Amino acid sequence: MKQIQILYTVFAILMLIVLVANNCDADCLSGKYRGSCLAWNKKKCRDTCTREGRTGGHCSPSLKCWCEGC
């Protein structure tokens, strides 16, 4: 009986992980942004991502432009 309870608990946790992961919008690299994406370039990054059909964009610490809502 205890094994079934553990099995159901593990199953419930896995289902929660899958459901939460499906609701998250992942970020993706911009395909059109060129050059380093520094703090003062964030408007250019955001505008480039918007033109790509994304909801917005931001510069990462690795100096790349990441689009939101991919």
PDB file of N, CA and C in Angstrom:
ATOM      1  N   MET A   1       0.830  -1.193   0.000  1.00  0.00           N
ATOM      2  CA  MET A   1       0.000   0.000   0.000  1.00  0.00           C
ATOM      3  C   MET A   1       0.872   1.254   0.000  1.00  0.00           C
ATOM      4  N   LYS A   2       1.952   1.219   0.766  1.00  0.00           N
ATOM      5  CA  LYS A   2       2.841   2.374   0.847  1.00  0.00           C
ATOM      6  C   LYS A   2       3.498   2.645  -0.503  1.00  0.00           C
ATOM      7  N   GLN A   3       3.787   1.589  -1.266  1.00  0.00           N
ATOM      8  CA  GLN A   3       4.399   1.765  -2.578  1.00  0.00           C
ATOM      9  C   GLN A   3       3.459   2.490  -3.536  1.00  0.00           C
ATOM     10  N   ILE A   4       2.183   2.215  -3.449  1.00  0.00           N
ATOM     11  CA  ILE A   4       1.201   2.882  -4.302  1.00  0.00           C
ATOM     12  C   ILE A   4       1.116   4.365  -3.949  1.00  0.00           C
ATOM     13  N   GLN A   5       1.160   4.687  -2.664  1.00  0.00           N
ATOM     14  CA  GLN A   5       1.130   6.091  -2.244  1.00  0.00           C
ATOM     15  C   GLN A   5       2.359   6.837  -2.762  1.00  0.00           C
ATOM     16  N   ILE A   6       3.505   6.207  -2.696  1.00  0.00           N
ATOM     17  CA  ILE A   6       4.734   6.826  -3.203  1.00  0.00           C
ATOM     18  C   ILE A   6       4.629   7.013  -4.716  1.00  0.00           C
ATOM     19  N   LEU A   7       4.104   6.009  -5.395  1.00  0.00           N
ATOM     20  CA  LEU A   7       3.939   6.096  -6.843  1.00  0.00           C
ATOM     21  C   LEU A   7       3.003   7.245  -7.222  1.00  0.00           C
ATOM     22  N   TYR A   8       1.890   7.381  -6.540  1.00  0.00           N
ATOM     23  CA  TYR A   8       0.951   8.479  -6.815  1.00  0.00           C
ATOM     24  C   TYR A   8       1.575   9.838  -6.496  1.00  0.00           C
ATOM     25  N   THR A   9       2.343   9.909  -5.459  1.00  0.00           N
ATOM     26  CA  THR A   9       3.009  11.164  -5.101  1.00  0.00           C
ATOM     27  C   THR A   9       4.012  11.570  -6.178  1.00  0.00           C
ATOM     28  N   VAL A  10       4.818  10.624  -6.621  1.00  0.00           N
ATOM     29  CA  VAL A  10       5.796  10.910  -7.678  1.00  0.00           C
ATOM     30  C   VAL A  10       5.075  11.319  -8.958  1.00  0.00           C
ATOM     31  N   PHE A  11       3.999  10.629  -9.295  1.00  0.00           N
ATOM     32  CA  PHE A  11       3.222  10.958 -10.483  1.00  0.00           C
ATOM     33  C   PHE A  11       2.646  12.370 -10.391  1.00  0.00           C
ATOM     34  N   ALA A  12       2.114  12.737  -9.237  1.00  0.00           N
ATOM     35  CA  ALA A  12       1.549  14.072  -9.049  1.00  0.00           C
ATOM     36  C   ALA A  12       2.614  15.151  -9.192  1.00  0.00           C
ATOM     37  N   ILE A  13       3.785  14.924  -8.631  1.00  0.00           N
ATOM     38  CA  ILE A  13       4.879  15.897  -8.735  1.00  0.00           C
ATOM     39  C   ILE A  13       5.311  16.052 -10.186  1.00  0.00           C
ATOM     40  N   LEU A  14       5.439  14.949 -10.922  1.00  0.00           N
ATOM     41  CA  LEU A  14       5.819  15.020 -12.333  1.00  0.00           C
ATOM     42  C   LEU A  14       4.768  15.756 -13.154  1.00  0.00           C
ATOM     43  N   MET A  15       3.506  15.540 -12.862  1.00  0.00           N
ATOM     44  CA  MET A  15       2.439  16.244 -13.578  1.00  0.00           C
ATOM     45  C   MET A  15       2.507  17.748 -13.312  1.00  0.00           C
ATOM     46  N   LEU A  16       2.781  18.141 -12.089  1.00  0.00           N
ATOM     47  CA  LEU A  16       2.919  19.565 -11.769  1.00  0.00           C
ATOM     48  C   LEU A  16       4.085  20.189 -12.530  1.00  0.00           C
ATOM     49  N   ILE A  17       5.187  19.475 -12.605  1.00  0.00           N
ATOM     50  CA  ILE A  17       6.352  19.985 -13.333  1.00  0.00           C
ATOM     51  C   ILE A  17       6.010  20.175 -14.808  1.00  0.00           C
ATOM     52  N   VAL A  18       5.337  19.214 -15.397  1.00  0.00           N
ATOM     53  CA  VAL A  18       4.977  19.306 -16.819  1.00  0.00           C
ATOM     54  C   VAL A  18       4.009  20.463 -17.055  1.00  0.00           C
ATOM     55  N   LEU A  19       3.023  20.609 -16.205  1.00  0.00           N
ATOM     56  CA  LEU A  19       2.041  21.679 -16.378  1.00  0.00           C
ATOM     57  C   LEU A  19       2.668  23.057 -16.223  1.00  0.00           C
ATOM     58  N   VAL A  20       3.551  23.221 -15.269  1.00  0.00           N
ATOM     59  CA  VAL A  20       4.221  24.508 -15.067  1.00  0.00           C
ATOM     60  C   VAL A  20       5.155  24.801 -16.235  1.00  0.00           C
ATOM     61  N   ALA A  21       5.853  23.791 -16.726  1.00  0.00           N
ATOM     62  CA  ALA A  21       6.777  23.988 -17.844  1.00  0.00           C
ATOM     63  C   ALA A  21       6.030  24.388 -19.105  1.00  0.00           C
ATOM     64  N   ASN A  22       4.836  23.891 -19.312  1.00  0.00           N
ATOM     65  CA  ASN A  22       4.056  24.248 -20.493  1.00  0.00           C
ATOM     66  C   ASN A  22       3.563  25.688 -20.429  1.00  0.00           C
ATOM     67  N   ASN A  23       3.366  26.230 -19.253  1.00  0.00           N
ATOM     68  CA  ASN A  23       2.869  27.588 -19.112  1.00  0.00           C
ATOM     69  C   ASN A  23       3.962  28.636 -19.237  1.00  0.00           C
ATOM     70  N   CYS A  24       5.209  28.252 -19.118  1.00  0.00           N
ATOM     71  CA  CYS A  24       6.320  29.198 -19.201  1.00  0.00           C
ATOM     72  C   CYS A  24       6.635  29.506 -20.655  1.00  0.00           C
ATOM     73  N   ASP A  25       6.819  30.783 -20.953  1.00  0.00           N
ATOM     74  CA  ASP A  25       7.272  31.173 -22.278  1.00  0.00           C
ATOM     75  C   ASP A  25       8.786  31.260 -22.251  1.00  0.00           C
ATOM     76  N   ALA A  26       9.389  30.538 -23.143  1.00  0.00           N
ATOM     77  CA  ALA A  26      10.848  30.513 -23.181  1.00  0.00           C
ATOM     78  C   ALA A  26      11.382  31.718 -23.946  1.00  0.00           C
ATOM     79  N   ASP A  27      12.610  32.073 -23.683  1.00  0.00           N
ATOM     80  CA  ASP A  27      13.300  33.111 -24.428  1.00  0.00           C
ATOM     81  C   ASP A  27      14.134  32.448 -25.512  1.00  0.00           C
ATOM     82  N   CYS A  28      14.340  33.175 -26.602  1.00  0.00           N
ATOM     83  CA  CYS A  28      15.179  32.662 -27.678  1.00  0.00           C
ATOM     84  C   CYS A  28      16.050  33.800 -28.203  1.00  0.00           C
ATOM     85  N   LEU A  29      17.162  33.432 -28.791  1.00  0.00           N
ATOM     86  CA  LEU A  29      18.063  34.436 -29.353  1.00  0.00           C
ATOM     87  C   LEU A  29      17.407  35.130 -30.536  1.00  0.00           C
ATOM     88  N   SER A  30      17.644  36.419 -30.655  1.00  0.00           N
ATOM     89  CA  SER A  30      17.154  37.168 -31.796  1.00  0.00           C
ATOM     90  C   SER A  30      17.898  36.723 -33.044  1.00  0.00           C
ATOM     91  N   GLY A  31      17.162  36.566 -34.117  1.00  0.00           N
ATOM     92  CA  GLY A  31      17.781  36.178 -35.370  1.00  0.00           C
ATOM     93  C   GLY A  31      18.259  37.360 -36.199  1.00  0.00           C
ATOM     94  N   LYS A  32      17.793  38.569 -35.859  1.00  0.00           N
ATOM     95  CA  LYS A  32      18.115  39.745 -36.666  1.00  0.00           C
ATOM     96  C   LYS A  32      19.006  40.756 -35.962  1.00  0.00           C
ATOM     97  N   TYR A  33      19.148  40.651 -34.649  1.00  0.00           N
ATOM     98  CA  TYR A  33      19.971  41.615 -33.910  1.00  0.00           C
ATOM     99  C   TYR A  33      21.432  41.340 -34.192  1.00  0.00           C
ATOM    100  N   ARG A  34      22.173  42.384 -34.529  1.00  0.00           N
ATOM    101  CA  ARG A  34      23.594  42.242 -34.830  1.00  0.00           C
ATOM    102  C   ARG A  34      24.412  43.060 -33.850  1.00  0.00           C
ATOM    103  N   GLY A  35      25.547  42.543 -33.453  1.00  0.00           N
ATOM    104  CA  GLY A  35      26.444  43.248 -32.561  1.00  0.00           C
ATOM    105  C   GLY A  35      26.238  42.869 -31.113  1.00  0.00           C
ATOM    106  N   SER A  36      27.026  43.503 -30.258  1.00  0.00           N
ATOM    107  CA  SER A  36      26.917  43.256 -28.821  1.00  0.00           C
ATOM    108  C   SER A  36      25.689  43.960 -28.265  1.00  0.00           C
ATOM    109  N   CYS A  37      25.019  43.314 -27.349  1.00  0.00           N
ATOM    110  CA  CYS A  37      23.823  43.874 -26.724  1.00  0.00           C
ATOM    111  C   CYS A  37      24.211  44.340 -25.318  1.00  0.00           C
ATOM    112  N   LEU A  38      24.502  45.614 -25.206  1.00  0.00           N
ATOM    113  CA  LEU A  38      24.903  46.200 -23.927  1.00  0.00           C
ATOM    114  C   LEU A  38      23.705  46.859 -23.257  1.00  0.00           C
ATOM    115  N   ALA A  39      23.862  47.280 -22.041  1.00  0.00           N
ATOM    116  CA  ALA A  39      22.758  47.842 -21.257  1.00  0.00           C
ATOM    117  C   ALA A  39      22.087  49.012 -21.978  1.00  0.00           C
ATOM    118  N   TRP A  40      22.850  49.838 -22.682  1.00  0.00           N
ATOM    119  CA  TRP A  40      22.257  50.999 -23.341  1.00  0.00           C
ATOM    120  C   TRP A  40      21.652  50.647 -24.701  1.00  0.00           C
ATOM    121  N   ASN A  41      21.757  49.369 -25.137  1.00  0.00           N
ATOM    122  CA  ASN A  41      21.153  48.913 -26.388  1.00  0.00           C
ATOM    123  C   ASN A  41      19.834  48.174 -26.168  1.00  0.00           C
ATOM    124  N   LYS A  42      19.307  48.196 -24.964  1.00  0.00           N
ATOM    125  CA  LYS A  42      18.138  47.353 -24.710  1.00  0.00           C
ATOM    126  C   LYS A  42      16.907  47.789 -25.499  1.00  0.00           C
ATOM    127  N   LYS A  43      16.765  49.075 -25.796  1.00  0.00           N
ATOM    128  CA  LYS A  43      15.623  49.526 -26.610  1.00  0.00           C
ATOM    129  C   LYS A  43      15.748  48.973 -28.029  1.00  0.00           C
ATOM    130  N   LYS A  44      16.957  49.000 -28.581  1.00  0.00           N
ATOM    131  CA  LYS A  44      17.191  48.444 -29.919  1.00  0.00           C
ATOM    132  C   LYS A  44      16.883  46.950 -29.928  1.00  0.00           C
ATOM    133  N   CYS A  45      17.304  46.252 -28.879  1.00  0.00           N
ATOM    134  CA  CYS A  45      17.034  44.818 -28.762  1.00  0.00           C
ATOM    135  C   CYS A  45      15.526  44.566 -28.678  1.00  0.00           C
ATOM    136  N   ARG A  46      14.844  45.312 -27.831  1.00  0.00           N
ATOM    137  CA  ARG A  46      13.401  45.154 -27.664  1.00  0.00           C
ATOM    138  C   ARG A  46      12.665  45.434 -28.976  1.00  0.00           C
ATOM    139  N   ASP A  47      13.065  46.498 -29.684  1.00  0.00           N
ATOM    140  CA  ASP A  47      12.428  46.839 -30.952  1.00  0.00           C
ATOM    141  C   ASP A  47      12.684  45.779 -32.018  1.00  0.00           C
ATOM    142  N   THR A  48      13.899  45.244 -32.060  1.00  0.00           N
ATOM    143  CA  THR A  48      14.222  44.184 -33.016  1.00  0.00           C
ATOM    144  C   THR A  48      13.372  42.947 -32.757  1.00  0.00           C
ATOM    145  N   CYS A  49      13.234  42.576 -31.497  1.00  0.00           N
ATOM    146  CA  CYS A  49      12.415  41.407 -31.152  1.00  0.00           C
ATOM    147  C   CYS A  49      10.946  41.641 -31.481  1.00  0.00           C
ATOM    148  N   THR A  50      10.477  42.867 -31.272  1.00  0.00           N
ATOM    149  CA  THR A  50       9.083  43.183 -31.605  1.00  0.00           C
ATOM    150  C   THR A  50       8.863  43.047 -33.109  1.00  0.00           C
ATOM    151  N   ARG A  51       9.818  43.495 -33.910  1.00  0.00           N
ATOM    152  CA  ARG A  51       9.706  43.344 -35.369  1.00  0.00           C
ATOM    153  C   ARG A  51       9.743  41.877 -35.786  1.00  0.00           C
ATOM    154  N   GLU A  52      10.369  41.027 -34.972  1.00  0.00           N
ATOM    155  CA  GLU A  52      10.394  39.591 -35.247  1.00  0.00           C
ATOM    156  C   GLU A  52       9.096  38.909 -34.811  1.00  0.00           C
ATOM    157  N   GLY A  53       8.184  39.669 -34.210  1.00  0.00           N
ATOM    158  CA  GLY A  53       6.907  39.109 -33.795  1.00  0.00           C
ATOM    159  C   GLY A  53       6.882  38.609 -32.363  1.00  0.00           C
ATOM    160  N   ARG A  54       7.876  38.963 -31.580  1.00  0.00           N
ATOM    161  CA  ARG A  54       7.936  38.555 -30.168  1.00  0.00           C
ATOM    162  C   ARG A  54       7.322  39.638 -29.288  1.00  0.00           C
ATOM    163  N   THR A  55       7.145  39.330 -28.028  1.00  0.00           N
ATOM    164  CA  THR A  55       6.526  40.281 -27.110  1.00  0.00           C
ATOM    165  C   THR A  55       7.506  41.317 -26.578  1.00  0.00           C
ATOM    166  N   GLY A  56       8.790  41.071 -26.654  1.00  0.00           N
ATOM    167  CA  GLY A  56       9.800  42.007 -26.158  1.00  0.00           C
ATOM    168  C   GLY A  56      11.160  41.361 -26.211  1.00  0.00           C
ATOM    169  N   GLY A  57      12.149  42.052 -25.636  1.00  0.00           N
ATOM    170  CA  GLY A  57      13.497  41.520 -25.636  1.00  0.00           C
ATOM    171  C   GLY A  57      14.341  42.161 -24.562  1.00  0.00           C
ATOM    172  N   HIS A  58      15.468  41.537 -24.264  1.00  0.00           N
ATOM    173  CA  HIS A  58      16.388  42.071 -23.259  1.00  0.00           C
ATOM    174  C   HIS A  58      17.807  41.606 -23.555  1.00  0.00           C
ATOM    175  N   CYS A  59      18.769  42.358 -23.061  1.00  0.00           N
ATOM    176  CA  CYS A  59      20.177  42.007 -23.217  1.00  0.00           C
ATOM    177  C   CYS A  59      20.600  41.094 -22.069  1.00  0.00           C
ATOM    178  N   SER A  60      21.400  40.101 -22.396  1.00  0.00           N
ATOM    179  CA  SER A  60      21.872  39.161 -21.379  1.00  0.00           C
ATOM    180  C   SER A  60      23.272  39.543 -20.921  1.00  0.00           C
ATOM    181  N   PRO A  61      23.730  38.973 -19.799  1.00  0.00           N
ATOM    182  CA  PRO A  61      25.112  39.226 -19.359  1.00  0.00           C
ATOM    183  C   PRO A  61      26.156  38.759 -20.374  1.00  0.00           C
ATOM    184  N   SER A  62      25.775  37.842 -21.273  1.00  0.00           N
ATOM    185  CA  SER A  62      26.709  37.374 -22.297  1.00  0.00           C
ATOM    186  C   SER A  62      26.673  38.266 -23.541  1.00  0.00           C
ATOM    187  N   LEU A  63      26.041  39.454 -23.409  1.00  0.00           N
ATOM    188  CA  LEU A  63      25.978  40.470 -24.470  1.00  0.00           C
ATOM    189  C   LEU A  63      25.212  40.009 -25.707  1.00  0.00           C
ATOM    190  N   LYS A  64      24.163  39.198 -25.502  1.00  0.00           N
ATOM    191  CA  LYS A  64      23.313  38.734 -26.591  1.00  0.00           C
ATOM    192  C   LYS A  64      21.904  39.257 -26.373  1.00  0.00           C
ATOM    193  N   CYS A  65      21.195  39.432 -27.477  1.00  0.00           N
ATOM    194  CA  CYS A  65      19.806  39.897 -27.430  1.00  0.00           C
ATOM    195  C   CYS A  65      18.876  38.683 -27.391  1.00  0.00           C
ATOM    196  N   TRP A  66      18.104  38.595 -26.320  1.00  0.00           N
ATOM    197  CA  TRP A  66      17.154  37.488 -26.152  1.00  0.00           C
ATOM    198  C   TRP A  66      15.737  38.019 -26.308  1.00  0.00           C
ATOM    199  N   CYS A  67      14.948  37.377 -27.154  1.00  0.00           N
ATOM    200  CA  CYS A  67      13.552  37.754 -27.355  1.00  0.00           C
ATOM    201  C   CYS A  67      12.671  36.953 -26.396  1.00  0.00           C
ATOM    202  N   GLU A  68      11.604  37.590 -25.954  1.00  0.00           N
ATOM    203  CA  GLU A  68      10.676  36.958 -25.005  1.00  0.00           C
ATOM    204  C   GLU A  68       9.446  36.466 -25.739  1.00  0.00           C
ATOM    205  N   GLY A  69       8.862  35.421 -25.225  1.00  0.00           N
ATOM    206  CA  GLY A  69       7.612  34.899 -25.776  1.00  0.00           C
ATOM    207  C   GLY A  69       7.799  34.041 -27.014  1.00  0.00           C
ATOM    208  N   CYS A  70       8.854  33.260 -27.046  1.00  0.00           N
ATOM    209  CA  CYS A  70       9.105  32.395 -28.209  1.00  0.00           C
ATOM    210  C   CYS A  70       8.265  31.133 -28.141  1.00  0.00           C
TER     211      CYS A  70
END
